[in-house]
mmCIF file of C-alpha atoms in Angstrom:
data_model
loop_
_atom_site.group_PDB
_atom_site.id
_atom_site.type_symbol
_atom_site.label_atom_id
_atom_site.label_comp_id
_atom_site.label_asym_id
_atom_site.label_seq_id
_atom_site.Cartn_x
_atom_site.Cartn_y
_atom_site.Cartn_z
ATOM 1 C CA MET A 24 39.232 -48.868 9.907
ATOM 2 C CA ALA A 25 42.923 -49.571 10.639
ATOM 3 C CA ARG A 26 43.376 -51.265 13.979
ATOM 4 C CA LYS A 27 45.456 -49.470 16.552
ATOM 5 C CA ALA A 28 49.062 -50.656 16.408
ATOM 6 C CA ASP A 29 50.045 -51.918 19.848
ATOM 7 C CA GLY A 30 53.572 -53.177 19.297
ATOM 8 C CA ALA A 31 54.478 -53.453 22.976
ATOM 9 C CA ALA A 32 51.592 -55.781 23.764
ATOM 10 C CA SER A 33 51.239 -57.706 20.507
ATOM 11 C CA GLY A 34 54.889 -58.055 19.461
ATOM 12 C CA SER A 35 53.891 -57.077 15.920
ATOM 13 C CA ALA A 36 51.999 -54.279 14.207
ATOM 14 C CA ALA A 37 51.019 -56.310 11.107
ATOM 15 C CA PRO A 38 47.259 -56.872 10.998
ATOM 16 C CA ILE A 39 46.242 -60.529 10.956
ATOM 17 C CA ASP A 40 42.984 -62.364 10.224
ATOM 18 C CA LEU A 41 41.701 -62.547 13.802
ATOM 19 C CA ILE A 42 38.641 -64.621 12.849
ATOM 20 C CA GLY A 43 40.787 -67.136 10.953
ATOM 21 C CA GLU A 44 42.969 -67.372 14.061
ATOM 22 C CA ALA A 45 39.869 -67.952 16.214
ATOM 23 C CA GLY A 46 38.890 -70.770 13.819
ATOM 24 C CA ARG A 47 42.259 -72.471 14.359
ATOM 25 C CA GLN A 48 41.853 -72.165 18.157
ATOM 26 C CA TRP A 49 38.332 -73.638 17.933
ATOM 27 C CA ASP A 50 39.544 -76.577 15.868
ATOM 28 C CA LYS A 51 42.260 -77.297 18.439
ATOM 29 C CA HIS A 52 39.981 -77.089 21.509
ATOM 30 C CA TRP A 53 36.609 -78.398 20.268
ATOM 31 C CA GLY A 54 37.211 -80.141 16.946
ATOM 32 C CA HIS A 55 36.126 -79.063 13.490
ATOM 33 C CA ASP A 56 32.318 -79.486 13.717
ATOM 34 C CA ALA A 57 31.383 -75.963 14.796
ATOM 35 C CA VAL A 58 34.251 -74.145 13.039
ATOM 36 C CA PRO A 59 32.356 -73.213 9.823
ATOM 37 C CA SER A 60 29.415 -71.778 11.790
ATOM 38 C CA MET A 61 31.546 -69.923 14.363
ATOM 39 C CA VAL A 62 33.711 -68.389 11.639
ATOM 40 C CA ALA A 63 30.697 -67.439 9.475
ATOM 41 C CA THR A 64 28.733 -65.900 12.365
ATOM 42 C CA THR A 65 31.734 -63.919 13.582
ATOM 43 C CA SER A 66 32.480 -62.811 9.998
ATOM 44 C CA ILE A 67 28.936 -61.447 9.646
ATOM 45 C CA MET A 68 29.299 -59.504 12.898
ATOM 46 C CA ARG A 69 32.585 -57.994 11.685
ATOM 47 C CA ALA A 70 31.227 -57.286 8.180
ATOM 48 C CA GLN A 71 28.274 -55.462 9.732
ATOM 49 C CA GLN A 72 30.694 -53.308 11.796
ATOM 50 C CA ILE A 73 32.793 -52.515 8.705
ATOM 51 C CA LEU A 74 29.815 -51.649 6.504
ATOM 52 C CA MET A 75 28.022 -49.617 9.181
ATOM 53 C CA ALA A 76 31.149 -47.505 9.812
ATOM 54 C CA ARG A 77 31.690 -46.890 6.087
ATOM 55 C CA LEU A 78 28.007 -46.093 5.422
ATOM 56 C CA ASN A 79 27.777 -43.744 8.405
ATOM 57 C CA GLU A 80 30.859 -41.910 7.125
ATOM 58 C CA ILE A 81 29.259 -41.409 3.686
ATOM 59 C CA LEU A 82 25.976 -40.305 5.271
ATOM 60 C CA ASP A 83 27.499 -37.975 7.863
ATOM 61 C CA ARG A 84 27.342 -34.899 5.623
ATOM 62 C CA PHE A 85 23.598 -35.473 5.196
ATOM 63 C CA ASP A 86 23.182 -35.534 8.983
ATOM 64 C CA LEU A 87 22.092 -39.186 8.652
ATOM 65 C CA THR A 88 23.130 -42.564 10.013
ATOM 66 C CA PHE A 89 22.375 -45.734 8.059
ATOM 67 C CA PRO A 90 19.452 -46.744 10.320
ATOM 68 C CA ARG A 91 17.946 -43.238 9.955
ATOM 69 C CA TYR A 92 18.565 -43.376 6.203
ATOM 70 C CA GLU A 93 16.632 -46.674 6.038
ATOM 71 C CA ALA A 94 13.685 -45.130 7.892
ATOM 72 C CA LEU A 95 13.778 -42.049 5.659
ATOM 73 C CA MET A 96 13.786 -44.234 2.515
ATOM 74 C CA LEU A 97 10.665 -46.092 3.688
ATOM 75 C CA LEU A 98 8.884 -42.728 3.713
ATOM 76 C CA TYR A 99 10.510 -41.565 0.468
ATOM 77 C CA LEU A 100 9.332 -44.704 -1.347
ATOM 78 C CA SER A 101 5.871 -44.840 0.262
ATOM 79 C CA SER A 102 2.984 -43.799 -1.966
ATOM 80 C CA ARG A 103 1.860 -40.957 0.360
ATOM 81 C CA GLY A 104 5.232 -39.910 1.802
ATOM 82 C CA SER A 105 3.992 -40.942 5.229
ATOM 83 C CA LEU A 106 3.680 -44.061 7.374
ATOM 84 C CA PRO A 107 2.348 -44.843 10.848
ATOM 85 C CA LEU A 108 5.232 -45.224 13.345
ATOM 86 C CA GLY A 109 4.192 -48.816 14.044
ATOM 87 C CA LYS A 110 4.454 -49.652 10.358
ATOM 88 C CA ILE A 111 8.018 -48.259 10.236
ATOM 89 C CA GLY A 112 8.995 -50.527 13.135
ATOM 90 C CA GLU A 113 7.376 -53.485 11.393
ATOM 91 C CA ARG A 114 9.199 -52.809 8.129
ATOM 92 C CA LEU A 115 12.609 -52.190 9.754
ATOM 93 C CA GLN A 116 11.981 -55.026 12.226
ATOM 94 C CA VAL A 117 13.002 -52.939 15.205
ATOM 95 C CA HIS A 118 11.343 -52.166 18.535
ATOM 96 C CA ARG A 119 9.022 -49.250 19.216
ATOM 97 C CA THR A 120 11.708 -47.411 21.229
ATOM 98 C CA SER A 121 14.136 -47.672 18.290
ATOM 99 C CA VAL A 122 11.505 -46.212 15.942
ATOM 100 C CA THR A 123 10.971 -43.342 18.386
ATOM 101 C CA ASN A 124 14.727 -42.638 18.414
ATOM 102 C CA LEU A 125 15.023 -42.845 14.616
ATOM 103 C CA VAL A 126 12.075 -40.523 14.036
ATOM 104 C CA ASP A 127 13.331 -38.129 16.751
ATOM 105 C CA GLY A 128 16.663 -37.919 14.913
ATOM 106 C CA LEU A 129 14.982 -37.320 11.545
ATOM 107 C CA GLU A 130 12.716 -34.690 13.090
ATOM 108 C CA ARG A 131 15.735 -32.823 14.547
ATOM 109 C CA SER A 132 17.193 -32.690 11.005
ATOM 110 C CA ALA A 133 13.802 -31.387 9.773
ATOM 111 C CA TYR A 134 13.551 -34.364 7.388
ATOM 112 C CA VAL A 135 10.365 -35.693 8.984
ATOM 113 C CA GLU A 136 7.339 -34.326 10.871
ATOM 114 C CA ARG A 137 5.028 -36.174 13.238
ATOM 115 C CA VAL A 138 1.365 -35.655 12.331
ATOM 116 C CA PRO A 139 -1.771 -37.335 13.769
ATOM 117 C CA HIS A 140 -3.575 -39.705 11.383
ATOM 118 C CA ASP A 141 -6.645 -38.155 9.682
ATOM 119 C CA SER A 142 -9.145 -40.839 10.622
ATOM 120 C CA ASP A 143 -7.573 -42.001 13.898
ATOM 121 C CA ARG A 144 -6.069 -39.061 15.798
ATOM 122 C CA ARG A 145 -4.400 -41.396 18.312
ATOM 123 C CA MET A 146 -2.233 -42.892 15.549
ATOM 124 C CA MET A 147 0.903 -40.860 14.759
ATOM 125 C CA LEU A 148 2.250 -40.652 11.223
ATOM 126 C CA ALA A 149 5.813 -39.761 10.224
ATOM 127 C CA VAL A 150 5.641 -37.502 7.147
ATOM 128 C CA ILE A 151 8.687 -36.787 4.960
ATOM 129 C CA THR A 152 9.366 -33.053 4.386
ATOM 130 C CA PRO A 153 10.692 -31.488 1.140
ATOM 131 C CA ALA A 154 14.127 -31.222 2.848
ATOM 132 C CA GLY A 155 13.873 -34.905 3.766
ATOM 133 C CA ARG A 156 12.978 -35.834 0.203
ATOM 134 C CA SER A 157 15.944 -33.885 -1.129
ATOM 135 C CA ALA A 158 18.390 -35.434 1.407
ATOM 136 C CA ALA A 159 17.040 -38.934 0.659
ATOM 137 C CA GLY A 160 17.595 -38.464 -3.078
ATOM 138 C CA GLU A 161 21.109 -37.046 -2.738
ATOM 139 C CA ALA A 162 22.190 -39.589 -0.136
ATOM 140 C CA THR A 163 20.897 -42.409 -2.335
ATOM 141 C CA ARG A 164 22.884 -41.140 -5.326
ATOM 142 C CA GLU A 165 26.039 -41.133 -3.167
ATOM 143 C CA LEU A 166 25.381 -44.599 -1.742
ATOM 144 C CA ASN A 167 24.605 -45.985 -5.209
ATOM 145 C CA ALA A 168 27.833 -44.446 -6.576
ATOM 146 C CA ALA A 169 29.749 -45.977 -3.637
ATOM 147 C CA GLN A 170 28.080 -49.379 -4.251
ATOM 148 C CA PHE A 171 26.830 -49.266 -0.657
ATOM 149 C CA ALA A 172 30.398 -49.457 0.689
ATOM 150 C CA THR A 173 30.872 -53.054 -0.464
ATOM 151 C CA ALA A 174 34.297 -52.640 -2.117
ATOM 152 C CA PRO A 175 36.197 -54.767 -3.130
ATOM 153 C CA LEU A 176 33.343 -57.267 -3.624
ATOM 154 C CA THR A 177 32.136 -57.963 -7.176
ATOM 155 C CA ASN A 178 28.501 -58.297 -8.223
ATOM 156 C CA ALA A 179 29.044 -62.069 -8.365
ATOM 157 C CA ASP A 180 30.325 -62.019 -4.744
ATOM 158 C CA LEU A 181 27.360 -59.901 -3.650
ATOM 159 C CA GLU A 182 24.799 -62.126 -5.361
ATOM 160 C CA THR A 183 26.377 -65.260 -3.869
ATOM 161 C CA MET A 184 26.180 -63.754 -0.406
ATOM 162 C CA THR A 185 22.642 -62.462 -0.867
ATOM 163 C CA ALA A 186 21.465 -65.938 -1.908
ATOM 164 C CA VAL A 187 22.934 -67.554 1.228
ATOM 165 C CA LEU A 188 21.534 -64.846 3.508
ATOM 166 C CA LEU A 189 18.110 -65.188 1.853
ATOM 167 C CA LYS A 190 17.902 -68.741 3.256
ATOM 168 C CA LEU A 191 18.667 -67.442 6.748
ATOM 169 C CA ARG A 192 16.237 -64.508 6.456
ATOM 170 C CA ALA A 193 13.406 -66.594 5.026
ATOM 171 C CA ASP A 194 13.775 -69.050 7.906
ATOM 172 C CA ALA A 195 13.879 -66.348 10.577
ATOM 173 C CA ASP A 196 11.315 -63.966 9.079
ATOM 174 C CA GLY A 197 8.890 -66.620 7.886
ATOM 175 C CA PHE A 198 8.548 -65.840 4.181
ATOM 176 C CA PRO A 199 8.993 -68.385 1.332
ATOM 177 C CA PRO A 200 12.679 -68.491 0.264
ATOM 178 C CA GLY A 201 12.148 -67.356 -3.339
ATOM 179 C CA MET B 15 11.741 -63.338 15.517
ATOM 180 C CA ALA B 16 8.217 -63.230 14.079
ATOM 181 C CA ARG B 17 7.254 -59.745 12.987
ATOM 182 C CA LYS B 18 4.284 -58.193 14.653
ATOM 183 C CA ALA B 19 1.150 -58.778 12.624
ATOM 184 C CA ASP B 20 -0.418 -55.431 11.871
ATOM 185 C CA GLY B 21 -3.289 -56.328 9.612
ATOM 186 C CA ALA B 22 -5.058 -52.988 9.905
ATOM 187 C CA ALA B 23 -2.088 -51.024 8.644
ATOM 188 C CA SER B 24 -0.498 -53.513 6.250
ATOM 189 C CA GLY B 25 -3.561 -55.096 4.704
ATOM 190 C CA SER B 26 -1.957 -58.518 5.115
ATOM 191 C CA ALA B 27 -0.308 -60.503 7.869
ATOM 192 C CA ALA B 28 1.775 -62.757 5.592
ATOM 193 C CA PRO B 29 5.489 -61.993 5.984
ATOM 194 C CA ILE B 30 7.203 -60.950 2.757
ATOM 195 C CA ASP B 31 10.845 -60.535 1.734
ATOM 196 C CA LEU B 32 11.168 -56.825 2.542
ATOM 197 C CA ILE B 33 14.727 -56.608 1.204
ATOM 198 C CA GLY B 34 13.734 -58.237 -2.092
ATOM 199 C CA GLU B 35 10.903 -55.685 -2.307
ATOM 200 C CA ALA B 36 13.396 -52.846 -1.665
ATOM 201 C CA GLY B 37 15.534 -54.238 -4.512
ATOM 202 C CA ARG B 38 12.566 -54.006 -6.913
ATOM 203 C CA GLN B 39 11.896 -50.409 -5.826
ATOM 204 C CA TRP B 40 15.587 -49.539 -6.359
ATOM 205 C CA ASP B 41 15.600 -51.043 -9.822
ATOM 206 C CA LYS B 42 12.527 -48.998 -10.742
ATOM 207 C CA HIS B 43 13.841 -45.659 -9.388
ATOM 208 C CA TRP B 44 17.612 -45.816 -9.980
ATOM 209 C CA GLY B 45 18.287 -48.666 -12.399
ATOM 210 C CA HIS B 46 19.966 -51.987 -11.715
ATOM 211 C CA ASP B 47 23.585 -50.889 -11.093
ATOM 212 C CA ALA B 48 23.437 -50.523 -7.310
ATOM 213 C CA VAL B 49 20.809 -53.211 -6.654
ATOM 214 C CA PRO B 50 23.232 -56.100 -5.873
ATOM 215 C CA SER B 51 25.202 -53.965 -3.387
ATOM 216 C CA MET B 52 22.129 -52.424 -1.723
ATOM 217 C CA VAL B 53 20.476 -55.820 -1.316
ATOM 218 C CA ALA B 54 23.687 -57.475 -0.032
ATOM 219 C CA THR B 55 24.473 -54.703 2.470
ATOM 220 C CA THR B 56 20.922 -54.651 3.794
ATOM 221 C CA SER B 57 20.903 -58.472 3.988
ATOM 222 C CA ILE B 58 24.051 -58.410 6.142
ATOM 223 C CA MET B 59 22.472 -55.856 8.492
ATOM 224 C CA ARG B 60 19.368 -58.045 8.843
ATOM 225 C CA ALA B 61 21.414 -61.260 9.227
ATOM 226 C CA GLN B 62 23.416 -59.612 11.999
ATOM 227 C CA GLN B 63 20.157 -58.678 13.798
ATOM 228 C CA ILE B 64 18.808 -62.228 13.431
ATOM 229 C CA LEU B 65 22.000 -63.919 14.618
ATOM 230 C CA MET B 66 22.580 -61.491 17.502
ATOM 231 C CA ALA B 67 19.037 -62.049 18.812
ATOM 232 C CA ARG B 68 19.360 -65.840 18.567
ATOM 233 C CA LEU B 69 22.838 -65.907 20.153
ATOM 234 C CA ASN B 70 21.796 -63.596 22.995
ATOM 235 C CA GLU B 71 18.846 -65.880 23.687
ATOM 236 C CA ILE B 72 21.133 -68.929 23.949
ATOM 237 C CA LEU B 73 23.597 -67.013 26.132
ATOM 238 C CA ASP B 74 21.004 -65.441 28.428
ATOM 239 C CA ARG B 75 21.089 -68.260 30.976
ATOM 240 C CA PHE B 76 24.853 -67.763 31.326
ATOM 241 C CA ASP B 77 24.281 -64.068 32.068
ATOM 242 C CA LEU B 78 26.144 -63.283 28.826
ATOM 243 C CA THR B 79 25.505 -61.384 25.610
ATOM 244 C CA PHE B 80 27.390 -62.323 22.434
ATOM 245 C CA PRO B 81 29.774 -59.326 22.657
ATOM 246 C CA ARG B 82 30.556 -60.210 26.305
ATOM 247 C CA TYR B 83 30.983 -63.844 25.317
ATOM 248 C CA GLU B 84 33.518 -62.806 22.665
ATOM 249 C CA ALA B 85 35.509 -60.804 25.229
ATOM 250 C CA LEU B 86 35.353 -63.694 27.714
ATOM 251 C CA MET B 87 36.627 -66.145 25.060
ATOM 252 C CA LEU B 88 39.642 -63.945 24.330
ATOM 253 C CA LEU B 89 40.613 -64.337 27.980
ATOM 254 C CA TYR B 90 39.693 -68.050 28.070
ATOM 255 C CA LEU B 91 41.918 -68.768 25.062
ATOM 256 C CA SER B 92 44.791 -66.469 26.130
ATOM 257 C CA SER B 93 47.898 -68.243 27.453
ATOM 258 C CA ARG B 94 47.749 -66.471 30.862
ATOM 259 C CA GLY B 95 43.986 -66.078 31.244
ATOM 260 C CA SER B 96 44.473 -62.316 31.225
ATOM 261 C CA LEU B 97 44.860 -59.449 28.752
ATOM 262 C CA PRO B 98 45.366 -55.689 28.998
ATOM 263 C CA LEU B 99 42.068 -53.843 28.363
ATOM 264 C CA GLY B 100 43.622 -52.093 25.344
ATOM 265 C CA LYS B 101 44.510 -55.437 23.813
ATOM 266 C CA ILE B 102 40.899 -56.641 24.183
ATOM 267 C CA GLY B 103 39.693 -53.550 22.308
ATOM 268 C CA GLU B 104 42.262 -54.140 19.584
ATOM 269 C CA ARG B 105 41.258 -57.788 19.150
ATOM 270 C CA LEU B 106 37.508 -57.110 19.169
ATOM 271 C CA GLN B 107 38.035 -53.938 17.091
ATOM 272 C CA VAL B 108 35.868 -51.842 19.364
ATOM 273 C CA HIS B 109 36.416 -48.522 21.136
ATOM 274 C CA ARG B 110 37.813 -48.094 24.639
ATOM 275 C CA THR B 111 34.388 -47.205 26.038
ATOM 276 C CA SER B 112 32.895 -50.427 24.633
ATOM 277 C CA VAL B 113 35.692 -52.456 26.260
ATOM 278 C CA THR B 114 34.959 -50.725 29.571
ATOM 279 C CA ASN B 115 31.268 -51.645 29.280
ATOM 280 C CA LEU B 116 32.021 -55.255 28.293
ATOM 281 C CA VAL B 117 34.463 -55.759 31.167
ATOM 282 C CA ASP B 118 32.069 -54.015 33.598
ATOM 283 C CA GLY B 119 29.380 -56.513 32.588
ATOM 284 C CA LEU B 120 31.712 -59.502 32.970
ATOM 285 C CA GLU B 121 32.891 -58.199 36.341
ATOM 286 C CA ARG B 122 29.274 -57.904 37.581
ATOM 287 C CA SER B 123 28.800 -61.595 36.690
ATOM 288 C CA ALA B 124 32.060 -62.358 38.584
ATOM 289 C CA TYR B 125 33.522 -63.858 35.384
ATOM 290 C CA VAL B 126 36.395 -61.356 35.243
ATOM 291 C CA GLU B 127 38.477 -59.278 37.677
ATOM 292 C CA ARG B 128 40.405 -56.095 36.955
ATOM 293 C CA VAL B 129 43.996 -56.307 38.246
ATOM 294 C CA PRO B 130 46.913 -53.874 37.735
ATOM 295 C CA HIS B 131 49.726 -55.170 35.490
ATOM 296 C CA ASP B 132 52.770 -56.523 37.409
ATOM 297 C CA SER B 133 55.433 -54.430 35.693
ATOM 298 C CA ASP B 134 53.328 -51.392 34.803
ATOM 299 C CA ARG B 135 50.809 -50.619 37.552
ATOM 300 C CA ARG B 136 49.067 -48.018 35.368
ATOM 301 C CA MET B 137 48.037 -50.744 32.899
ATOM 302 C CA MET B 138 44.881 -52.656 33.870
ATOM 303 C CA LEU B 139 44.486 -56.333 33.061
ATOM 304 C CA ALA B 140 41.219 -58.252 32.789
ATOM 305 C CA VAL B 141 41.707 -61.671 34.412
ATOM 306 C CA ILE B 142 39.267 -64.561 33.904
ATOM 307 C CA THR B 143 37.985 -66.138 37.162
ATOM 308 C CA PRO B 144 37.256 -69.865 37.698
ATOM 309 C CA ALA B 145 33.518 -69.033 37.360
ATOM 310 C CA GLY B 146 34.282 -67.229 34.099
ATOM 311 C CA ARG B 147 36.251 -70.188 32.790
ATOM 312 C CA SER B 148 33.398 -72.545 33.640
ATOM 313 C CA ALA B 149 30.753 -70.276 31.995
ATOM 314 C CA ALA B 150 32.938 -69.862 28.898
ATOM 315 C CA GLY B 151 33.303 -73.619 28.510
ATOM 316 C CA GLU B 152 29.601 -74.379 29.015
ATOM 317 C CA ALA B 153 28.425 -71.531 26.792
ATOM 318 C CA THR B 154 30.803 -72.666 24.053
ATOM 319 C CA ARG B 155 29.448 -76.214 24.193
ATOM 320 C CA GLU B 156 25.912 -74.833 23.779
ATOM 321 C CA LEU B 157 26.862 -72.511 20.920
ATOM 322 C CA ASN B 158 28.787 -75.299 19.179
ATOM 323 C CA ALA B 159 25.797 -77.640 19.545
ATOM 324 C CA ALA B 160 23.539 -74.888 18.138
ATOM 325 C CA GLN B 161 25.951 -74.301 15.239
ATOM 326 C CA PHE B 162 26.188 -70.670 16.350
ATOM 327 C CA ALA B 163 22.511 -70.083 15.492
ATOM 328 C CA THR B 164 23.112 -70.414 11.736
ATOM 329 C CA ALA B 165 20.210 -72.787 10.943
ATOM 330 C CA PRO B 166 19.133 -73.620 8.244
ATOM 331 C CA LEU B 167 22.466 -72.916 6.519
ATOM 332 C CA THR B 168 24.678 -75.858 5.534
ATOM 333 C CA ASN B 169 28.451 -76.020 5.944
ATOM 334 C CA ALA B 170 28.742 -75.345 2.217
ATOM 335 C CA ASP B 171 26.592 -72.189 2.594
ATOM 336 C CA LEU B 172 28.656 -71.063 5.569
ATOM 337 C CA GLU B 173 31.980 -71.610 3.817
ATOM 338 C CA THR B 174 30.764 -69.771 0.704
ATOM 339 C CA MET B 175 29.740 -66.797 2.797
ATOM 340 C CA THR B 176 32.933 -66.831 4.870
ATOM 341 C CA ALA B 177 35.035 -66.737 1.678
ATOM 342 C CA VAL B 178 33.167 -63.674 0.347
ATOM 343 C CA LEU B 179 33.334 -61.877 3.696
ATOM 344 C CA LEU B 180 37.075 -62.665 3.949
ATOM 345 C CA LYS B 181 37.645 -60.419 0.898
ATOM 346 C CA LEU B 182 35.751 -57.584 2.566
ATOM 347 C CA ARG B 183 37.511 -58.052 5.928
ATOM 348 C CA ALA B 184 40.985 -58.325 4.414
ATOM 349 C CA ASP B 185 40.402 -55.078 2.511
ATOM 350 C CA ALA B 186 39.042 -53.215 5.543
ATOM 351 C CA ASP B 187 41.347 -54.664 8.183
ATOM 352 C CA GLY B 188 44.520 -54.658 6.079
ATOM 353 C CA PHE B 189 45.623 -58.290 6.212
ATOM 354 C CA PRO B 190 46.460 -60.483 3.179
ATOM 355 C CA PRO B 191 43.293 -62.239 1.885
ATOM 356 C CA GLY B 192 44.410 -65.854 2.414
#
């Protein structure tokens, strides 16, 4: 994830903390009040970019992206190896069109099949295939071994962050915060 | 950001901590080693979704999305009110095609104009317009007042999270961690 060096335009090729620099600009123009929230929000956006790129790189050889991996794992861990499409969207908290795209991608890799529900033929189920089950297991072993791309964070760092984000998620998603 | 109730399929409409539930499944299937990293990574992905949706909602009346707002603020805070497109990509750490889309969007809102560079006519600059400067200022006041959509987190929460994410960013982006 090295940034492109652009010596001519930047005057220097040494990477700097761009979000820290934004914080200093904010302080100067608008005072300190919103600095902690601006810096934290922007840091989450950047962390998501970093993690998504690293995870997608690990998953590439399984013909998966992280969002498709998440959908596949819902099926892998479900008691019947199948879920209605609507339920997948509910669990991943994404729109119907995103579920369609995810399941399309998994179907192209032959990891999932669409099958009508037994008792309600209008409801479509996504069913994990043996190939999908095998890819899910292998990909999970790789992600576990790579600590989900979180280097160089320690378990203490990760648990600290998870606890803070739990407050945000509980508020937004409407469940009791622990 | 309430999830769709789907009582028929889920058996219950009460929202639960889906990431906490995934952590328990992980522990059961693969042991505890990777649980802190899986839960933290997935929490960051969800937090990014939550924040992006909230920020885009605040910015909607300015005809902005958060990524476009970030590009506009680079220009607003630049000494000349203009930057080469390549420089914008470098600062936002996104690909050339994403910069093109962001600047296209800002140009449609008449917040930015594309102008050839004085000394190198092949290099295109994005220049902020007076309307862009006014939107940037007003949008920033709203985002500052809304603490960048980070409710219910406190400044202490935000600073804790920023410090952890600084370690991850410094490692990935190659700058000294503080």
